[in-house]
mmCIF file of C-alpha atoms and ligand atoms in Angstrom:
data_model
loop_
_atom_site.group_PDB
_atom_site.id
_atom_site.type_symbol
_atom_site.label_atom_id
_atom_site.label_comp_id
_atom_site.label_asym_id
_atom_site.label_seq_id
_atom_site.Cartn_x
_atom_site.Cartn_y
_atom_site.Cartn_z
ATOM 1 C CA MET A 1 -14.399 -18.657 -25.573
ATOM 2 C CA ALA A 2 -16.589 -15.654 -25.254
ATOM 3 C CA ASN A 3 -15.469 -12.719 -23.584
ATOM 4 C CA PRO A 4 -16.117 -12.253 -19.599
ATOM 5 C CA ILE A 5 -18.728 -9.951 -18.513
ATOM 6 C CA THR A 6 -16.735 -7.048 -17.040
ATOM 7 C CA VAL A 7 -17.798 -4.040 -14.839
ATOM 8 C CA THR A 8 -17.571 -1.836 -17.737
ATOM 9 C CA SER A 9 -17.030 -1.697 -21.307
ATOM 10 C CA PRO A 10 -14.859 1.298 -22.591
ATOM 11 C CA LEU A 11 -15.039 1.396 -26.568
ATOM 12 C CA LEU A 12 -18.349 3.265 -27.463
ATOM 13 C CA PRO A 13 -17.300 5.045 -30.557
ATOM 14 C CA SER A 14 -16.701 2.627 -33.452
ATOM 15 C CA LEU A 15 -13.357 2.248 -34.949
ATOM 16 C CA GLU A 16 -14.757 3.520 -38.251
ATOM 17 C CA GLU A 17 -15.586 6.872 -36.401
ATOM 18 C CA PHE A 18 -12.155 7.274 -34.836
ATOM 19 C CA ILE A 19 -9.928 6.462 -38.214
ATOM 20 C CA PRO A 20 -10.737 10.324 -39.594
ATOM 21 C CA TYR A 21 -9.384 11.733 -36.328
ATOM 22 C CA LEU A 22 -6.051 9.855 -36.620
ATOM 23 C CA GLU A 23 -5.920 10.857 -40.174
ATOM 24 C CA LYS A 24 -6.129 14.379 -38.788
ATOM 25 C CA ILE A 25 -3.144 13.755 -36.541
ATOM 26 C CA TRP A 26 -0.827 12.397 -39.159
ATOM 27 C CA GLU A 27 -1.708 15.576 -41.482
ATOM 28 C CA SER A 28 -0.922 17.976 -38.581
ATOM 29 C CA LYS A 29 2.307 15.840 -37.391
ATOM 30 C CA ARG A 30 1.353 17.187 -33.786
ATOM 31 C CA LEU A 31 1.540 14.353 -31.696
ATOM 32 C CA THR A 32 1.641 16.067 -28.137
ATOM 33 C CA ASN A 33 2.664 19.270 -26.244
ATOM 34 C CA ALA A 34 -0.757 21.307 -26.290
ATOM 35 C CA GLY A 35 -1.835 20.123 -29.898
ATOM 36 C CA PRO A 36 -5.059 21.009 -31.777
ATOM 37 C CA PHE A 37 -7.194 18.168 -30.187
ATOM 38 C CA HIS A 38 -5.706 18.939 -26.748
ATOM 39 C CA GLU A 39 -6.794 22.424 -26.975
ATOM 40 C CA GLN A 40 -10.183 21.655 -28.565
ATOM 41 C CA LEU A 41 -10.901 18.946 -25.818
ATOM 42 C CA GLU A 42 -10.197 21.369 -23.139
ATOM 43 C CA GLN A 43 -12.597 23.834 -24.546
ATOM 44 C CA GLU A 44 -15.275 21.506 -25.456
ATOM 45 C CA LEU A 45 -15.143 19.752 -21.989
ATOM 46 C CA ALA A 46 -15.400 23.203 -20.154
ATOM 47 C CA GLU A 47 -18.311 24.174 -21.887
ATOM 48 C CA TYR A 48 -19.880 20.566 -21.505
ATOM 49 C CA LEU A 49 -19.327 20.389 -17.893
ATOM 50 C CA GLY A 50 -20.192 23.868 -17.132
ATOM 51 C CA VAL A 51 -16.706 24.675 -15.377
ATOM 52 C CA LYS A 52 -14.170 27.761 -15.957
ATOM 53 C CA HIS A 53 -11.136 25.860 -16.934
ATOM 54 C CA ILE A 54 -9.583 22.598 -17.543
ATOM 55 C CA SER A 55 -6.319 21.408 -17.804
ATOM 56 C CA LEU A 56 -5.894 17.858 -19.381
ATOM 57 C CA PHE A 57 -3.342 14.969 -18.022
ATOM 58 C CA SER A 58 -2.337 11.617 -19.038
ATOM 59 C CA ASN A 59 -4.150 10.440 -16.170
ATOM 60 C CA GLY A 60 -6.062 11.265 -13.240
ATOM 61 C CA THR A 61 -3.424 10.171 -10.570
ATOM 62 C CA LEU A 62 -0.756 12.790 -12.084
ATOM 63 C CA ALA A 63 -3.592 15.168 -12.031
ATOM 64 C CA LEU A 64 -3.990 14.742 -8.248
ATOM 65 C CA VAL A 65 -0.430 14.756 -7.387
ATOM 66 C CA THR A 66 0.033 18.058 -9.502
ATOM 67 C CA ALA A 67 -3.059 19.627 -8.057
ATOM 68 C CA LEU A 68 -1.622 19.172 -4.374
ATOM 69 C CA GLN A 69 1.716 20.635 -5.698
ATOM 70 C CA ALA A 70 -0.025 23.679 -7.121
ATOM 71 C CA LEU A 71 -1.757 24.879 -4.119
ATOM 72 C CA ARG A 72 1.518 24.168 -1.962
ATOM 73 C CA ILE A 73 -0.175 21.871 0.438
ATOM 74 C CA THR A 74 2.070 20.793 3.313
ATOM 75 C CA GLY A 75 1.536 18.702 6.351
ATOM 76 C CA GLU A 76 -1.382 16.839 6.938
ATOM 77 C CA VAL A 77 -4.450 16.324 4.679
ATOM 78 C CA ILE A 78 -7.841 14.820 5.798
ATOM 79 C CA THR A 79 -9.165 12.204 3.418
ATOM 80 C CA THR A 80 -11.199 9.180 3.140
ATOM 81 C CA PRO A 81 -10.169 5.659 3.182
ATOM 82 C CA TYR A 82 -13.192 4.451 1.196
ATOM 83 C CA SER A 83 -11.732 5.280 -2.307
ATOM 84 C CA PHE A 84 -9.383 4.052 -4.926
ATOM 85 C CA VAL A 85 -5.654 3.907 -3.696
ATOM 86 C CA ALA A 86 -4.675 6.635 -5.739
ATOM 87 C CA THR A 87 -6.360 9.337 -3.799
ATOM 88 C CA ALA A 88 -4.043 8.617 -0.844
ATOM 89 C CA HIS A 89 -0.921 7.425 -2.925
ATOM 90 C CA SER A 90 -1.133 11.294 -4.218
ATOM 91 C CA LEU A 91 -0.557 12.450 -0.720
ATOM 92 C CA LEU A 92 2.498 10.206 0.005
ATOM 93 C CA TRP A 93 3.978 11.329 -3.595
ATOM 94 C CA ASN A 94 3.777 14.965 -2.089
ATOM 95 C CA ASN A 95 5.244 13.885 1.128
ATOM 96 C CA LEU A 96 2.040 14.680 2.830
ATOM 97 C CA LYS A 97 0.716 12.646 5.630
ATOM 98 C CA PRO A 98 -2.675 11.304 5.248
ATOM 99 C CA VAL A 99 -5.238 11.519 8.168
ATOM 100 C CA PHE A 100 -8.235 9.066 7.537
ATOM 101 C CA VAL A 101 -11.746 9.930 8.721
ATOM 102 C CA ASP A 102 -14.711 7.886 8.644
ATOM 103 C CA ILE A 103 -17.640 8.187 5.980
ATOM 104 C CA ASP A 104 -21.144 8.970 6.395
ATOM 105 C CA PRO A 105 -23.274 5.829 5.356
ATOM 106 C CA ARG A 106 -25.612 7.776 3.586
ATOM 107 C CA THR A 107 -23.309 8.966 1.151
ATOM 108 C CA ASN A 108 -20.256 6.735 1.396
ATOM 109 C CA ASN A 109 -18.481 10.345 1.602
ATOM 110 C CA LEU A 110 -16.516 12.070 4.069
ATOM 111 C CA ASP A 111 -18.557 13.364 7.139
ATOM 112 C CA PRO A 112 -17.919 17.043 8.045
ATOM 113 C CA GLN A 113 -18.030 16.546 11.652
ATOM 114 C CA ARG A 114 -15.319 13.794 11.567
ATOM 115 C CA ILE A 115 -13.258 16.156 9.559
ATOM 116 C CA ILE A 116 -13.571 18.711 12.541
ATOM 117 C CA GLU A 117 -12.764 16.142 14.877
ATOM 118 C CA ALA A 118 -9.444 15.315 12.927
ATOM 119 C CA ILE A 119 -7.964 18.922 12.503
ATOM 120 C CA THR A 120 -4.521 19.474 14.335
ATOM 121 C CA PRO A 121 -2.322 22.540 13.699
ATOM 122 C CA ALA A 122 -0.691 20.733 10.939
ATOM 123 C CA THR A 123 -3.678 20.220 8.719
ATOM 124 C CA THR A 124 -3.695 22.430 5.647
ATOM 125 C CA ALA A 125 -6.025 20.592 3.403
ATOM 126 C CA ILE A 126 -9.217 18.421 2.783
ATOM 127 C CA LEU A 127 -9.139 15.564 -0.101
ATOM 128 C CA PRO A 128 -12.712 14.217 -0.162
ATOM 129 C CA VAL A 129 -14.013 11.889 -2.885
ATOM 130 C CA HIS A 130 -17.411 12.278 -4.523
ATOM 131 C CA CYS A 131 -17.715 8.359 -4.291
ATOM 132 C CA TYR A 132 -19.799 6.647 -7.311
ATOM 133 C CA GLY A 133 -20.681 10.423 -8.302
ATOM 134 C CA ILE A 134 -22.861 10.867 -5.355
ATOM 135 C CA PRO A 135 -21.703 14.377 -4.202
ATOM 136 C CA CYS A 136 -20.036 15.067 -0.895
ATOM 137 C CA ASP A 137 -21.717 17.458 1.442
ATOM 138 C CA VAL A 138 -19.997 20.220 -0.207
ATOM 139 C CA GLU A 139 -21.512 23.209 1.885
ATOM 140 C CA GLY A 140 -20.483 21.296 5.089
ATOM 141 C CA ILE A 141 -17.022 20.733 4.055
ATOM 142 C CA GLN A 142 -16.715 24.314 2.674
ATOM 143 C CA GLU A 143 -17.534 25.700 5.885
ATOM 144 C CA VAL A 144 -15.372 23.571 7.842
ATOM 145 C CA ALA A 145 -12.479 24.741 5.283
ATOM 146 C CA ASP A 146 -13.325 28.696 5.708
ATOM 147 C CA THR A 147 -13.573 28.475 9.525
ATOM 148 C CA TYR A 148 -10.368 26.501 9.689
ATOM 149 C CA GLY A 149 -8.386 27.911 6.600
ATOM 150 C CA LEU A 150 -8.011 24.874 4.653
ATOM 151 C CA LYS A 151 -7.926 24.035 0.716
ATOM 152 C CA VAL A 152 -10.338 21.580 -0.633
ATOM 153 C CA ILE A 153 -9.287 19.255 -3.487
ATOM 154 C CA TYR A 154 -12.288 17.167 -4.642
ATOM 155 C CA ASP A 155 -11.286 13.781 -6.271
ATOM 156 C CA ALA A 156 -14.058 13.836 -8.544
ATOM 157 C CA ALA A 157 -12.735 10.558 -10.593
ATOM 158 C CA HIS A 158 -16.491 9.239 -10.657
ATOM 159 C CA ALA A 159 -18.079 12.452 -10.895
ATOM 160 C CA PHE A 160 -18.050 13.280 -14.326
ATOM 161 C CA GLY A 161 -21.096 15.478 -15.531
ATOM 162 C CA VAL A 162 -22.548 15.102 -12.216
ATOM 163 C CA ARG A 163 -24.930 18.317 -11.678
ATOM 164 C CA GLN A 164 -26.584 19.269 -8.699
ATOM 165 C CA ASN A 165 -29.634 21.820 -8.527
ATOM 166 C CA GLY A 166 -28.530 22.788 -12.071
ATOM 167 C CA THR A 167 -24.644 23.442 -11.774
ATOM 168 C CA SER A 168 -21.589 21.083 -11.963
ATOM 169 C CA ILE A 169 -20.424 19.588 -8.960
ATOM 170 C CA LEU A 170 -16.953 20.447 -10.224
ATOM 171 C CA ASN A 171 -16.970 23.927 -9.139
ATOM 172 C CA ASN A 172 -16.833 23.145 -5.533
ATOM 173 C CA GLY A 173 -13.856 23.602 -3.501
ATOM 174 C CA ASP A 174 -10.315 24.936 -4.739
ATOM 175 C CA LEU A 175 -9.810 22.380 -7.416
ATOM 176 C CA SER A 176 -11.498 19.166 -8.651
ATOM 177 C CA ILE A 177 -9.799 16.174 -10.332
ATOM 178 C CA LEU A 178 -11.381 14.125 -13.206
ATOM 179 C CA SER A 179 -10.181 10.599 -14.411
ATOM 180 C CA PHE A 180 -10.562 9.480 -17.926
ATOM 181 C CA HIS A 181 -9.507 5.897 -17.437
ATOM 182 C CA ALA A 182 -11.177 3.395 -19.481
ATOM 183 C CA THR A 183 -13.251 2.341 -16.609
ATOM 184 C CA LYS A 184 -14.651 5.838 -16.189
ATOM 185 C CA VAL A 185 -17.938 7.249 -17.636
ATOM 186 C CA PHE A 186 -15.951 9.308 -19.843
ATOM 187 C CA ASN A 187 -12.520 7.939 -21.151
ATOM 188 C CA THR A 188 -9.608 8.538 -23.353
ATOM 189 C CA PHE A 189 -7.885 5.307 -22.685
ATOM 190 C CA GLU A 190 -6.045 6.890 -20.058
ATOM 191 C CA GLY A 191 -6.407 10.509 -19.053
ATOM 192 C CA GLY A 192 -7.411 13.032 -16.573
ATOM 193 C CA ALA A 193 -7.883 16.560 -15.659
ATOM 194 C CA ILE A 194 -7.875 19.331 -13.196
ATOM 195 C CA VAL A 195 -10.976 21.762 -13.039
ATOM 196 C CA CYS A 196 -10.087 25.054 -11.441
ATOM 197 C CA GLN A 197 -11.813 28.569 -11.225
ATOM 198 C CA ASP A 198 -8.778 30.947 -11.843
ATOM 199 C CA GLU A 199 -6.925 31.362 -14.711
ATOM 200 C CA LYS A 200 -3.496 32.360 -13.200
ATOM 201 C CA LEU A 201 -3.859 28.830 -11.250
ATOM 202 C CA LYS A 202 -4.616 27.076 -14.468
ATOM 203 C CA ARG A 203 -1.234 28.675 -16.090
ATOM 204 C CA ARG A 204 0.562 27.460 -13.114
ATOM 205 C CA ILE A 205 -0.984 23.777 -13.269
ATOM 206 C CA ASP A 206 -0.120 23.712 -17.098
ATOM 207 C CA PHE A 207 3.630 24.694 -16.320
ATOM 208 C CA LEU A 208 3.709 21.963 -13.671
ATOM 209 C CA LYS A 209 2.245 18.874 -15.932
ATOM 210 C CA ASN A 210 5.200 20.070 -18.580
ATOM 211 C CA PHE A 211 8.161 19.787 -16.117
ATOM 212 C CA GLY A 212 7.799 23.473 -14.858
ATOM 213 C CA PHE A 213 8.812 25.105 -18.144
ATOM 214 C CA THR A 214 7.435 28.463 -18.346
ATOM 215 C CA ASP A 215 9.406 28.986 -21.472
ATOM 216 C CA GLU A 216 12.350 27.486 -23.409
ATOM 217 C CA VAL A 217 15.014 28.112 -20.670
ATOM 218 C CA THR A 218 13.065 28.859 -17.453
ATOM 219 C CA ILE A 219 11.659 26.202 -15.073
ATOM 220 C CA MET A 220 9.566 27.393 -12.310
ATOM 221 C CA ALA A 221 9.247 24.320 -10.021
ATOM 222 C CA THR A 222 9.840 20.630 -10.009
ATOM 223 C CA GLY A 223 7.236 19.833 -12.633
ATOM 224 C CA ILE A 224 6.303 16.413 -13.689
ATOM 225 C CA ASN A 225 5.425 15.180 -17.183
ATOM 226 C CA GLY A 226 1.554 14.716 -17.187
ATOM 227 C CA LYS A 227 0.856 16.094 -20.595
ATOM 228 C CA MET A 228 -2.252 14.337 -22.589
ATOM 229 C CA ASN A 229 -1.570 13.417 -26.172
ATOM 230 C CA GLU A 230 -3.126 13.951 -29.347
ATOM 231 C CA ILE A 231 -4.190 10.419 -29.788
ATOM 232 C CA GLN A 232 -5.977 10.423 -26.166
ATOM 233 C CA ALA A 233 -7.535 13.688 -26.621
ATOM 234 C CA ALA A 234 -8.649 13.166 -30.125
ATOM 235 C CA PHE A 235 -10.641 9.768 -28.498
ATOM 236 C CA GLY A 236 -12.047 12.420 -26.108
ATOM 237 C CA VAL A 237 -13.543 14.671 -28.359
ATOM 238 C CA LEU A 238 -15.228 11.857 -30.411
ATOM 239 C CA GLN A 239 -16.440 10.477 -27.018
ATOM 240 C CA LEU A 240 -17.892 13.782 -26.420
ATOM 241 C CA ARG A 241 -20.389 13.384 -29.302
ATOM 242 C CA HIS A 242 -21.647 10.196 -27.625
ATOM 243 C CA ILE A 243 -21.825 11.177 -24.068
ATOM 244 C CA ASP A 244 -25.407 12.237 -23.890
ATOM 245 C CA ASN A 245 -26.508 9.031 -25.201
ATOM 246 C CA ALA A 246 -24.096 7.028 -23.159
ATOM 247 C CA LEU A 247 -25.449 8.642 -19.881
ATOM 248 C CA GLU A 248 -28.903 8.149 -21.028
ATOM 249 C CA ARG A 249 -28.218 4.183 -21.665
ATOM 250 C CA ARG A 250 -26.670 3.875 -18.193
ATOM 251 C CA ARG A 251 -29.437 5.335 -16.855
ATOM 252 C CA LEU A 252 -31.774 2.633 -18.434
ATOM 253 C CA VAL A 253 -29.514 -0.090 -17.171
ATOM 254 C CA TYR A 254 -29.464 1.470 -13.683
ATOM 255 C CA GLU A 255 -33.201 1.626 -13.466
ATOM 256 C CA ARG A 256 -33.555 -2.171 -14.777
ATOM 257 C CA TYR A 257 -31.542 -3.257 -11.864
ATOM 258 C CA ARG A 258 -33.377 -1.101 -9.661
ATOM 259 C CA SER A 259 -36.691 -2.661 -10.372
ATOM 260 C CA ALA A 260 -35.461 -5.989 -10.132
ATOM 261 C CA LEU A 261 -33.632 -5.869 -6.823
ATOM 262 C CA GLU A 262 -35.667 -3.593 -4.985
ATOM 263 C CA GLY A 263 -37.417 -5.359 -2.005
ATOM 264 C CA LEU A 264 -34.866 -8.165 -2.213
ATOM 265 C CA ASP A 265 -34.182 -9.147 1.423
ATOM 266 C CA GLY A 266 -30.613 -8.600 2.221
ATOM 267 C CA ILE A 267 -29.637 -6.578 -0.889
ATOM 268 C CA SER A 268 -29.834 -2.832 -0.723
ATOM 269 C CA ILE A 269 -29.080 -0.631 -4.023
ATOM 270 C CA LEU A 270 -27.678 2.677 -4.008
ATOM 271 C CA GLN A 271 -30.542 5.492 -3.854
ATOM 272 C CA GLN A 272 -29.849 8.808 -5.665
ATOM 273 C CA PRO A 273 -30.374 11.841 -3.616
ATOM 274 C CA GLU A 274 -33.283 14.362 -4.871
ATOM 275 C CA GLY A 275 -32.292 16.990 -7.328
ATOM 276 C CA LEU A 276 -29.453 15.293 -8.579
ATOM 277 C CA ASP A 277 -28.487 14.657 -12.407
ATOM 278 C CA TRP A 278 -26.492 11.729 -11.699
ATOM 279 C CA ASN A 279 -24.132 10.041 -14.073
ATOM 280 C CA TYR A 280 -24.818 6.413 -13.161
ATOM 281 C CA ALA A 281 -21.239 5.683 -13.103
ATOM 282 C CA TYR A 282 -21.631 2.494 -10.943
ATOM 283 C CA CYS A 283 -24.071 0.303 -9.408
ATOM 284 C CA PRO A 284 -23.025 -0.663 -6.080
ATOM 285 C CA ILE A 285 -25.056 -2.924 -3.883
ATOM 286 C CA LEU A 286 -24.706 -3.754 -0.231
ATOM 287 C CA VAL A 287 -25.084 -7.490 0.632
ATOM 288 C CA ASP A 288 -26.298 -8.255 4.048
ATOM 289 C CA GLY A 289 -24.973 -11.704 4.352
ATOM 290 C CA GLU A 290 -27.345 -12.774 7.348
ATOM 291 C CA ARG A 291 -30.456 -11.658 5.616
ATOM 292 C CA PHE A 292 -29.507 -12.532 2.208
ATOM 293 C CA GLY A 293 -28.386 -16.043 3.129
ATOM 294 C CA LEU A 294 -24.885 -15.637 1.098
ATOM 295 C CA SER A 295 -21.985 -13.623 2.180
ATOM 296 C CA ARG A 296 -20.878 -10.794 -0.171
ATOM 297 C CA ASP A 297 -17.769 -12.571 -0.876
ATOM 298 C CA GLU A 298 -19.917 -15.959 -1.527
ATOM 299 C CA LEU A 299 -21.740 -14.072 -4.073
ATOM 300 C CA TYR A 300 -18.843 -12.495 -5.647
ATOM 301 C CA GLU A 301 -17.295 -16.102 -6.121
ATOM 302 C CA ARG A 302 -20.527 -17.107 -7.715
ATOM 303 C CA TYR A 303 -20.369 -14.462 -10.093
ATOM 304 C CA ARG A 304 -16.714 -15.289 -10.856
ATOM 305 C CA ALA A 305 -17.436 -18.807 -11.711
ATOM 306 C CA GLN A 306 -19.985 -17.772 -14.314
ATOM 307 C CA ASP A 307 -17.372 -15.225 -15.792
ATOM 308 C CA ILE A 308 -19.459 -12.247 -14.652
ATOM 309 C CA LEU A 309 -16.678 -10.114 -13.306
ATOM 310 C CA VAL A 310 -18.044 -7.979 -10.373
ATOM 311 C CA ARG A 311 -15.987 -5.816 -8.369
ATOM 312 C CA ARG A 312 -15.490 -5.322 -4.719
ATOM 313 C CA TYR A 313 -15.293 -1.417 -4.941
ATOM 314 C CA PHE A 314 -13.807 -0.495 -2.447
ATOM 315 C CA TYR A 315 -12.371 -3.394 -0.478
ATOM 316 C CA PRO A 316 -9.759 -3.493 1.046
ATOM 317 C CA LEU A 317 -9.930 -0.089 2.698
ATOM 318 C CA ILE A 318 -6.966 2.199 1.636
ATOM 319 C CA CYS A 319 -5.850 2.203 5.324
ATOM 320 C CA GLU A 320 -5.320 -1.475 5.253
ATOM 321 C CA PHE A 321 -2.739 -1.483 2.697
ATOM 322 C CA PRO A 322 0.775 -1.764 3.922
ATOM 323 C CA MET A 323 2.046 1.818 3.347
ATOM 324 C CA TYR A 324 -1.020 2.988 5.379
ATOM 325 C CA ARG A 325 -1.838 0.879 8.153
ATOM 326 C CA GLY A 326 0.702 2.196 10.464
ATOM 327 C CA LEU A 327 -0.751 5.486 10.666
ATOM 328 C CA PRO A 328 -2.826 6.487 13.922
ATOM 329 C CA SER A 329 -5.967 7.333 11.703
ATOM 330 C CA SER A 330 -5.918 3.749 10.096
ATOM 331 C CA ASP A 331 -7.323 2.166 13.234
ATOM 332 C CA LEU A 332 -10.355 0.283 11.801
ATOM 333 C CA GLY A 333 -12.426 0.774 15.117
ATOM 334 C CA GLN A 334 -12.553 4.281 14.232
ATOM 335 C CA LEU A 335 -13.439 3.678 10.694
ATOM 336 C CA ALA A 336 -16.926 1.550 11.450
ATOM 337 C CA HIS A 337 -18.841 2.904 8.662
ATOM 338 C CA ALA A 338 -16.285 2.769 6.032
ATOM 339 C CA HIS A 339 -15.145 -0.951 7.378
ATOM 340 C CA GLN A 340 -18.747 -1.985 7.076
ATOM 341 C CA VAL A 341 -19.515 -0.981 3.757
ATOM 342 C CA SER A 342 -16.239 -2.204 2.207
ATOM 343 C CA ARG A 343 -17.193 -5.751 3.429
ATOM 344 C CA GLN A 344 -20.966 -5.579 2.189
ATOM 345 C CA VAL A 345 -20.209 -3.715 -1.177
ATOM 346 C CA LEU A 346 -20.325 -5.035 -4.608
ATOM 347 C CA CYS A 347 -20.376 -3.486 -7.830
ATOM 348 C CA LEU A 348 -22.527 -4.899 -10.791
ATOM 349 C CA PRO A 349 -21.606 -4.286 -14.376
ATOM 350 C CA ILE A 350 -23.069 -1.036 -15.839
ATOM 351 C CA TYR A 351 -22.084 0.358 -19.234
ATOM 352 C CA PRO A 352 -23.946 1.808 -22.080
ATOM 353 C CA ASP A 353 -24.003 -1.150 -24.384
ATOM 354 C CA LEU A 354 -24.940 -3.576 -21.789
ATOM 355 C CA GLU A 355 -27.732 -5.860 -23.392
ATOM 356 C CA ALA A 356 -30.915 -6.532 -21.558
ATOM 357 C CA GLN A 357 -30.489 -10.196 -22.161
ATOM 358 C CA THR A 358 -26.950 -9.941 -20.266
ATOM 359 C CA GLN A 359 -28.106 -7.848 -17.597
ATOM 360 C CA ALA A 360 -30.780 -10.465 -17.071
ATOM 361 C CA LYS A 361 -28.129 -13.179 -16.639
ATOM 362 C CA ILE A 362 -26.428 -11.224 -14.029
ATOM 363 C CA ILE A 363 -29.811 -10.351 -12.165
ATOM 364 C CA GLU A 364 -30.455 -13.984 -12.302
ATOM 365 C CA VAL A 365 -27.502 -15.144 -10.368
ATOM 366 C CA LEU A 366 -28.619 -12.927 -7.460
ATOM 367 C CA LEU A 367 -32.337 -14.088 -7.662
ATOM 368 C CA GLY A 368 -31.076 -17.634 -7.984
ATOM 369 C CA ALA A 369 -28.514 -17.460 -5.358
ATOM 370 C CA ARG A 370 -31.274 -16.407 -2.817
ATOM 371 C CA ALA A 371 -33.667 -19.191 -3.857
ATOM 372 C CA ALA A 372 -30.968 -21.874 -3.446
HETATM 373 C C1 PLP B 401 -9.779 5.988 -11.169
HETATM 374 C C2 PLP B 401 -9.512 6.752 -10.093
HETATM 375 C C3 PLP B 401 -8.383 7.349 -9.859
HETATM 376 C C4 PLP B 401 -7.158 7.591 -10.679
HETATM 377 O O1 PLP B 401 -7.356 8.040 -11.909
HETATM 378 P P1 PLP B 401 -6.437 7.273 -12.935
HETATM 379 O O2 PLP B 401 -7.019 8.070 -14.274
HETATM 380 O O3 PLP B 401 -6.398 5.587 -13.151
HETATM 381 O O4 PLP B 401 -4.979 7.684 -12.555
HETATM 382 C C5 PLP B 401 -8.307 8.326 -8.556
HETATM 383 N N1 PLP B 401 -9.319 8.137 -7.690
HETATM 384 C C6 PLP B 401 -10.524 7.889 -7.702
HETATM 385 C C7 PLP B 401 -11.455 7.941 -6.612
HETATM 386 C C8 PLP B 401 -10.557 6.703 -8.986
HETATM 387 O O5 PLP B 401 -11.483 5.746 -9.063
#
């Protein structure tokens, strides 16, 4: 049986290309703990992304958990319900209280005005997400943070390589977190990173991801094991050689969707803001069931029936999961925009080697659903 069509396809470099990298690891006998590929990837990524410092992690979730610990965040943290569950889980792992506020429907990101309304004496930080790689209102959020004395940690798991007005979106806030999971634009099978502006803070983060060791006999805090190993890092170094080509091919796929779906009644496709170098990480559409004639979930089932594995990203909202739904800020009545988007959204497959013929099939399901 043919493989199903998935939302992403993670293996862009060929196996032949990767083998020499593996041979190097066998020669060096360095498997982990800041080996040569780890150091090379940190340097090359900082340069490619246009950021000062990068600390690599074994995954994005441990990077999030460690970022909050590194900044000694306490009490309440304002965040978005419209994200992957790891965003809020990182707060619970640090014994912090998530406070959910609604999103701006134009960007699907936190609305600075709503953030202000949610601040209490216990608030110490904001944890926004650049959802789908579309930047938050970073200036608005920084102004709130400066006024109220809050830290800002961006979950930038979707925002690899995104530039706004010529500079990296990752240079905003106190720290930004990347994910290199297999489903992301740039992957190391599993992986992640913290981006920071300050050398001393990077050192602290590097201690924390290695149990808190500062030398053989000294532990500075209750650190975790978040280290990226050499096979992950080597794959990252190789991926980076392909990234510009991968981003360009994603753009072409996105443009084909856009021209096919524009003007289709009841379907809207994400519009990218002016002046943005986007990464085409996702292709979310909103399905207005009444106008389209088929609900989002009915369309989702049509796709599944044809082995096309579209995703309801993000549904349910984080605040609907059992460990969050008892919180006062989880009341869906206060989260109207996030609630509505989560009921309408569907992410279509997008990846660099998605063939035009396969994409035509995906589009056909939408056009056909409408005709029926
Ligand atoms: C993927 C993702 C994460 C988690 O990253 P992992 O590398 O899978 O641990 C966190 N936040 C968001 C928004 C994500 O999409």
